[in-house]
């Protein structure tokens, strides 16, 4: 391990591209050396850009913060005429207690907390539903809830974790895609399929998943979910399966309800065949959110077919691309070329 191996992946990518001479507009790169989470890029035109973790510094601070808030994202997209999953946001009671005195002093006390969430589910959505924190990322905290008991348990968990806003949404049974947008252009698009294993008639689900995790590690994919994770156990219970079961040859066993690449999801590159409708929709969604660089998470029947219904799940202001890049050499080149374009563009933030 080198002294930079623990740096954030975006920082490592920035340093690699700079050392290769691919950032022709960059004069110097300075990285905070202990953790490698923050970098300062000085351009030849004397402008400065600062990066932090996965934030490459292209989006405004306000647009970045709003995109990280799923409730505000949903509001802005729906107001602009985009289709999103049916659902709404509810304030967690502990958070209501904190903000009520200030708002009540201004004559406002119309806050809606999670005490009304179950009533809303039965009246508007029906079970099952998805429950997710308003500010979550990488699929963390997202649950596919099948009954009231599970919803109540997850809300209790949110309260312990100090989640401020809980969002409940309908279940959408459409394939899931991500379209990456840079400066009003579609850069690439891919399908996202949840973590799964394929049976061989001999090996247990437990051993198949352990093998898959070893393959992820060999490819440099850091996966935050394993066979002991509660979400995996919950999905298996829902399908009336045990971790020791042996799937039939060719049988696909889905282990999670989310398709995030950071959660072990798989991807198929579809950039070359995206229908103009979906390309334009993603570009307009990015524009609606005020984002120069983002990933638009879209569900539709087929990314190649412009017909049919769709929903936008969210717009990610810091789209993690490492897992996509790890799916093959062609994808890795696409990701490196994208970051080269991102980092090589002076953005006139500050004078040196």
CSV table of C-alpha atoms in Angstrom, one decimal, residues 44-342:
chain,number,residue,atom,x,y,z
A,44,UNK,CA,-3.0,28.3,-16.0
A,45,UNK,CA,-5.5,31.2,-16.2
A,46,UNK,CA,-5.0,31.7,-12.5
A,47,UNK,CA,-8.4,30.4,-11.4
A,48,UNK,CA,-8.7,28.0,-8.5
A,49,UNK,CA,-11.0,25.0,-8.0
A,50,UNK,CA,-11.3,23.1,-4.7
A,51,UNK,CA,-12.6,19.5,-4.6
A,52,UNK,CA,-13.8,17.6,-1.5
A,53,UNK,CA,-14.4,13.9,-1.6
A,54,UNK,CA,-16.7,13.1,-4.5
A,55,UNK,CA,-17.5,16.7,-5.1
A,56,UNK,CA,-15.4,17.8,-8.1
A,57,UNK,CA,-16.2,21.5,-7.6
A,58,UNK,CA,-18.3,22.1,-10.7
A,59,UNK,CA,-21.8,22.5,-9.1
A,60,UNK,CA,-22.7,25.4,-7.0
A,61,UNK,CA,-22.9,24.8,-3.2
A,62,UNK,CA,-26.6,25.5,-3.1
A,63,UNK,CA,-27.4,23.1,-6.1
A,64,UNK,CA,-25.2,20.5,-4.5
A,65,UNK,CA,-27.0,20.8,-1.1
A,66,UNK,CA,-30.5,20.7,-2.7
A,67,UNK,CA,-29.6,17.7,-4.8
A,68,UNK,CA,-28.5,15.9,-1.7
A,69,UNK,CA,-31.9,16.5,-0.1
A,70,UNK,CA,-34.3,14.0,-1.7
A,71,UNK,CA,-37.4,15.9,-0.6
A,72,UNK,CA,-36.3,19.2,-2.2
A,73,UNK,CA,-35.2,17.3,-5.3
A,74,UNK,CA,-38.6,15.6,-5.6
A,75,UNK,CA,-40.4,19.0,-5.1
A,76,UNK,CA,-38.4,20.8,-7.8
A,77,UNK,CA,-38.6,18.0,-10.3
A,78,UNK,CA,-42.4,17.6,-9.9
A,79,UNK,CA,-43.0,21.4,-10.0
A,80,UNK,CA,-41.1,21.4,-13.3
A,81,UNK,CA,-43.3,18.7,-14.7
A,82,UNK,CA,-41.1,15.6,-14.3
A,83,UNK,CA,-42.6,12.3,-13.2
A,84,UNK,CA,-41.4,11.1,-9.8
A,85,UNK,CA,-42.5,8.1,-7.7
A,86,UNK,CA,-45.7,8.9,-5.8
A,87,UNK,CA,-44.9,9.7,-2.2
A,88,UNK,CA,-44.1,12.5,0.2
A,89,UNK,CA,-41.7,13.6,2.9
A,90,UNK,CA,-42.5,13.6,6.6
A,91,UNK,CA,-40.5,15.3,9.4
A,92,UNK,CA,-39.1,13.1,12.1
A,93,UNK,CA,-40.7,14.0,15.5
A,94,UNK,CA,-37.3,14.8,17.2
A,95,UNK,CA,-36.5,17.3,14.4
A,96,UNK,CA,-40.0,18.9,14.7
A,97,UNK,CA,-39.3,19.5,18.4
A,98,UNK,CA,-36.1,21.3,17.5
A,99,UNK,CA,-37.5,23.6,14.8
A,100,UNK,CA,-41.0,24.2,16.1
A,101,UNK,CA,-40.1,27.0,18.6
A,102,UNK,CA,-38.5,29.1,16.0
A,103,UNK,CA,-41.2,28.5,13.4
A,104,UNK,CA,-44.0,28.9,15.9
A,105,UNK,CA,-42.6,32.3,16.9
A,106,UNK,CA,-43.2,33.4,13.3
A,107,UNK,CA,-46.7,32.1,13.3
A,108,UNK,CA,-46.1,28.8,11.5
A,109,UNK,CA,-47.1,25.4,13.0
A,110,UNK,CA,-48.2,23.4,10.0
A,111,UNK,CA,-45.4,20.8,10.1
A,112,UNK,CA,-46.3,17.2,9.1
A,113,UNK,CA,-44.4,14.6,11.0
A,114,UNK,CA,-44.2,10.8,10.7
A,115,UNK,CA,-47.2,10.3,13.1
A,116,UNK,CA,-49.3,10.6,9.9
A,117,UNK,CA,-47.1,8.5,7.7
A,118,UNK,CA,-49.0,5.2,8.0
A,119,UNK,CA,-52.3,7.0,7.4
A,120,UNK,CA,-50.9,8.4,4.2
A,121,UNK,CA,-49.6,5.0,3.1
A,122,UNK,CA,-52.9,3.4,3.4
A,123,UNK,CA,-54.9,6.2,1.9
A,124,UNK,CA,-52.6,7.1,-1.0
A,125,UNK,CA,-50.0,4.3,-1.8
A,126,UNK,CA,-50.8,1.0,-0.3
A,127,UNK,CA,-48.2,-1.6,0.7
A,128,UNK,CA,-45.4,-2.4,0.0
A,129,UNK,CA,-43.6,1.0,-0.1
A,130,UNK,CA,-40.0,2.2,0.0
A,131,UNK,CA,-38.9,4.2,3.0
A,132,UNK,CA,-35.7,6.3,2.8
A,133,UNK,CA,-33.9,9.1,4.6
A,134,UNK,CA,-34.1,12.5,3.0
A,135,UNK,CA,-30.4,13.0,3.0
A,136,UNK,CA,-29.1,9.4,2.4
A,137,UNK,CA,-26.6,8.3,-0.2
A,138,UNK,CA,-25.4,5.0,-1.8
A,139,UNK,CA,-28.7,3.4,-0.9
A,140,UNK,CA,-27.9,3.5,2.8
A,141,UNK,CA,-31.1,3.5,5.0
A,142,UNK,CA,-33.4,2.6,2.1
A,143,UNK,CA,-35.9,-0.1,3.0
A,144,UNK,CA,-38.5,-2.0,1.0
A,145,UNK,CA,-41.2,-2.2,3.6
A,146,UNK,CA,-44.0,-4.8,3.4
A,147,UNK,CA,-46.0,-4.1,6.6
A,148,UNK,CA,-46.7,-1.6,9.3
A,149,UNK,CA,-44.4,-3.3,11.8
A,150,UNK,CA,-41.5,-2.9,9.5
A,151,UNK,CA,-42.3,0.7,8.7
A,152,UNK,CA,-42.5,1.5,12.5
A,153,UNK,CA,-39.2,-0.3,13.1
A,154,UNK,CA,-37.4,1.6,10.4
A,155,UNK,CA,-38.7,4.9,11.7
A,156,UNK,CA,-37.4,4.0,15.2
A,157,UNK,CA,-34.0,3.3,13.6
A,158,UNK,CA,-34.1,6.7,11.8
A,159,UNK,CA,-34.8,8.4,15.1
A,160,UNK,CA,-31.8,6.7,16.7
A,161,UNK,CA,-29.7,7.8,13.8
A,162,UNK,CA,-31.0,11.4,13.9
A,163,UNK,CA,-32.5,11.3,10.4
A,164,UNK,CA,-34.4,14.6,10.0
A,165,UNK,CA,-36.8,13.6,7.2
A,166,UNK,CA,-38.3,10.3,6.1
A,167,UNK,CA,-39.6,9.9,2.6
A,168,UNK,CA,-42.2,7.2,1.7
A,169,UNK,CA,-42.7,6.3,-1.9
A,170,UNK,CA,-44.6,3.8,-4.0
A,171,UNK,CA,-42.7,0.7,-5.4
A,172,UNK,CA,-41.9,1.2,-9.1
A,173,UNK,CA,-41.5,-2.0,-11.1
A,174,UNK,CA,-39.4,-0.7,-14.0
A,175,UNK,CA,-35.8,-1.2,-14.9
A,176,UNK,CA,-33.4,1.2,-13.3
A,177,UNK,CA,-30.8,3.4,-15.3
A,178,UNK,CA,-28.3,6.1,-14.6
A,179,UNK,CA,-27.5,8.8,-17.1
A,180,UNK,CA,-24.5,10.9,-16.4
A,181,UNK,CA,-24.7,14.5,-17.6
A,182,UNK,CA,-21.9,17.1,-18.0
A,183,UNK,CA,-22.5,20.6,-19.2
A,184,UNK,CA,-25.8,19.8,-20.8
A,185,UNK,CA,-24.5,16.7,-22.6
A,186,UNK,CA,-25.1,13.0,-22.0
A,187,UNK,CA,-21.7,11.5,-21.3
A,188,UNK,CA,-22.7,7.9,-20.7
A,189,UNK,CA,-25.6,5.8,-19.6
A,190,UNK,CA,-26.0,2.3,-18.0
A,191,UNK,CA,-28.5,-0.1,-16.5
A,192,UNK,CA,-28.3,-0.9,-12.8
A,193,UNK,CA,-29.3,-4.3,-11.5
A,194,UNK,CA,-29.4,-5.1,-7.8
A,195,UNK,CA,-26.8,-7.4,-6.1
A,196,UNK,CA,-27.5,-11.0,-7.0
A,197,UNK,CA,-25.9,-14.4,-7.4
A,198,UNK,CA,-26.5,-17.1,-10.0
A,199,UNK,CA,-26.9,-20.7,-8.9
A,200,UNK,CA,-24.8,-23.7,-10.1
A,201,UNK,CA,-26.8,-26.4,-8.4
A,202,UNK,CA,-24.0,-27.1,-5.9
A,203,UNK,CA,-22.9,-23.9,-4.2
A,204,UNK,CA,-24.9,-22.2,-1.4
A,205,UNK,CA,-26.1,-18.6,-1.5
A,206,UNK,CA,-23.6,-17.9,1.3
A,207,UNK,CA,-20.7,-19.2,-0.7
A,208,UNK,CA,-21.8,-17.7,-4.0
A,209,UNK,CA,-21.9,-14.3,-2.3
A,210,UNK,CA,-18.5,-14.8,-0.7
A,211,UNK,CA,-17.1,-15.6,-4.1
A,212,UNK,CA,-18.7,-12.6,-5.6
A,213,UNK,CA,-17.2,-10.4,-2.9
A,214,UNK,CA,-13.8,-11.7,-3.6
A,215,UNK,CA,-14.3,-10.9,-7.3
A,216,UNK,CA,-15.3,-7.3,-6.3
A,217,UNK,CA,-12.2,-6.9,-4.2
A,218,UNK,CA,-10.0,-8.1,-7.1
A,219,UNK,CA,-11.5,-5.4,-9.3
A,220,UNK,CA,-11.1,-2.7,-6.7
A,221,UNK,CA,-14.8,-2.4,-5.9
A,222,UNK,CA,-15.4,-1.4,-2.3
A,223,UNK,CA,-18.8,-2.9,-1.5
A,224,UNK,CA,-20.5,-1.9,1.8
A,225,UNK,CA,-22.9,-4.8,1.9
A,226,UNK,CA,-22.2,-8.4,2.8
A,227,UNK,CA,-24.1,-11.6,3.5
A,228,UNK,CA,-24.4,-10.6,7.2
A,229,UNK,CA,-26.1,-7.3,6.4
A,230,UNK,CA,-29.6,-6.9,7.6
A,231,UNK,CA,-30.9,-5.9,4.2
A,232,UNK,CA,-29.7,-9.1,2.6
A,233,UNK,CA,-31.3,-11.2,5.4
A,234,UNK,CA,-34.5,-9.2,5.0
A,235,UNK,CA,-34.7,-9.9,1.3
A,236,UNK,CA,-34.0,-13.6,1.7
A,237,UNK,CA,-36.7,-13.8,4.4
A,238,UNK,CA,-39.1,-12.1,2.0
A,239,UNK,CA,-38.4,-14.6,-0.7
A,240,UNK,CA,-38.7,-17.4,1.9
A,241,UNK,CA,-35.0,-18.4,1.4
A,242,UNK,CA,-32.1,-19.1,3.7
A,243,UNK,CA,-28.5,-18.1,3.2
A,244,UNK,CA,-27.6,-21.9,3.2
A,245,UNK,CA,-30.0,-22.7,0.3
A,246,UNK,CA,-28.4,-24.0,-3.0
A,247,UNK,CA,-30.0,-22.3,-6.0
A,248,UNK,CA,-30.6,-24.3,-9.2
A,249,UNK,CA,-28.2,-24.0,-12.1
A,250,UNK,CA,-28.8,-20.6,-13.8
A,251,UNK,CA,-31.2,-19.5,-11.1
A,252,UNK,CA,-30.7,-15.8,-10.2
A,253,UNK,CA,-31.2,-14.9,-6.5
A,254,UNK,CA,-31.6,-11.2,-5.9
A,255,UNK,CA,-30.1,-10.2,-2.5
A,256,UNK,CA,-31.0,-6.5,-2.3
A,257,UNK,CA,-33.9,-4.3,-3.2
A,258,UNK,CA,-31.7,-1.4,-4.3
A,259,UNK,CA,-29.6,-1.2,-7.4
A,260,UNK,CA,-26.8,1.1,-6.3
A,261,UNK,CA,-23.4,0.1,-7.7
A,262,UNK,CA,-21.8,0.8,-4.3
A,263,UNK,CA,-24.2,-1.9,-2.9
A,264,UNK,CA,-22.9,-4.6,-5.3
A,265,UNK,CA,-25.2,-3.7,-8.2
A,266,UNK,CA,-24.1,-4.6,-11.8
A,267,UNK,CA,-24.1,-2.4,-14.8
A,268,UNK,CA,-24.5,-2.7,-18.6
A,269,UNK,CA,-23.3,0.2,-20.8
A,270,UNK,CA,-26.1,1.5,-22.9
A,271,UNK,CA,-24.7,4.9,-24.0
A,272,UNK,CA,-24.8,4.2,-27.7
A,273,UNK,CA,-28.5,3.2,-27.8
A,274,UNK,CA,-30.2,5.8,-25.5
A,275,UNK,CA,-33.4,7.1,-27.1
A,276,UNK,CA,-33.4,10.8,-27.6
A,277,UNK,CA,-36.4,11.2,-25.3
A,278,UNK,CA,-34.5,9.9,-22.3
A,279,UNK,CA,-31.3,11.7,-23.2
A,280,UNK,CA,-33.1,15.0,-23.4
A,281,UNK,CA,-35.1,14.3,-20.2
A,282,UNK,CA,-32.0,13.7,-18.2
A,283,UNK,CA,-30.4,16.9,-19.6
A,284,UNK,CA,-33.4,18.9,-18.7
A,285,UNK,CA,-33.6,17.4,-15.2
A,286,UNK,CA,-30.0,18.4,-14.6
A,287,UNK,CA,-30.8,21.9,-15.8
A,288,UNK,CA,-33.8,22.0,-13.6
A,289,UNK,CA,-31.6,21.3,-10.6
A,290,UNK,CA,-29.0,23.8,-11.6
A,291,UNK,CA,-26.3,21.1,-11.9
A,292,UNK,CA,-23.4,21.1,-14.4
A,293,UNK,CA,-22.3,17.5,-13.5
A,294,UNK,CA,-24.7,14.9,-12.1
A,295,UNK,CA,-26.2,11.4,-12.5
A,296,UNK,CA,-29.9,11.2,-13.2
A,297,UNK,CA,-31.5,8.0,-11.9
A,298,UNK,CA,-34.3,7.1,-14.2
A,299,UNK,CA,-36.7,4.1,-14.4
A,300,UNK,CA,-38.4,3.3,-17.7
A,301,UNK,CA,-39.4,0.1,-19.5
A,302,UNK,CA,-36.4,0.3,-22.0
A,303,UNK,CA,-33.8,3.0,-22.4
A,304,UNK,CA,-33.7,2.2,-26.2
A,305,UNK,CA,-37.5,2.8,-26.6
A,306,UNK,CA,-38.8,6.4,-26.3
A,307,UNK,CA,-42.4,5.2,-25.4
A,308,UNK,CA,-43.9,4.4,-22.1
A,309,UNK,CA,-44.0,5.8,-18.6
A,310,UNK,CA,-41.0,6.8,-16.5
A,311,UNK,CA,-40.0,8.2,-13.1
A,312,UNK,CA,-36.9,10.0,-11.9
A,313,UNK,CA,-35.8,8.6,-8.6
A,314,UNK,CA,-33.2,11.3,-7.8
A,315,UNK,CA,-30.5,13.5,-9.2
A,316,UNK,CA,-27.0,12.8,-7.8
A,317,UNK,CA,-24.7,15.8,-7.6
A,318,UNK,CA,-21.7,13.5,-6.9
A,319,UNK,CA,-22.2,10.5,-9.1
A,320,UNK,CA,-19.8,7.8,-7.9
A,321,UNK,CA,-18.3,6.4,-11.1
A,322,UNK,CA,-15.6,4.0,-9.8
A,323,UNK,CA,-17.9,1.0,-9.6
A,324,UNK,CA,-19.0,1.6,-13.2
A,325,UNK,CA,-15.4,2.0,-14.3
A,326,UNK,CA,-14.4,-1.3,-12.6
A,327,UNK,CA,-16.8,-3.3,-14.8
A,328,UNK,CA,-14.3,-3.4,-17.7
A,329,UNK,CA,-11.4,-1.6,-19.4
A,330,UNK,CA,-13.7,0.2,-21.8
A,331,UNK,CA,-15.8,1.6,-19.0
A,332,UNK,CA,-12.6,2.6,-17.1
A,333,UNK,CA,-11.4,4.6,-20.1
A,334,UNK,CA,-14.8,6.3,-20.3
A,335,UNK,CA,-14.6,7.3,-16.6
A,336,UNK,CA,-11.0,8.5,-16.9
A,337,UNK,CA,-11.8,10.6,-20.0
A,338,UNK,CA,-14.8,12.1,-18.2
A,339,UNK,CA,-12.7,13.1,-15.2
A,340,UNK,CA,-10.0,14.5,-17.5
A,341,UNK,CA,-12.6,16.7,-19.1
A,342,UNK,CA,-14.0,17.7,-15.7
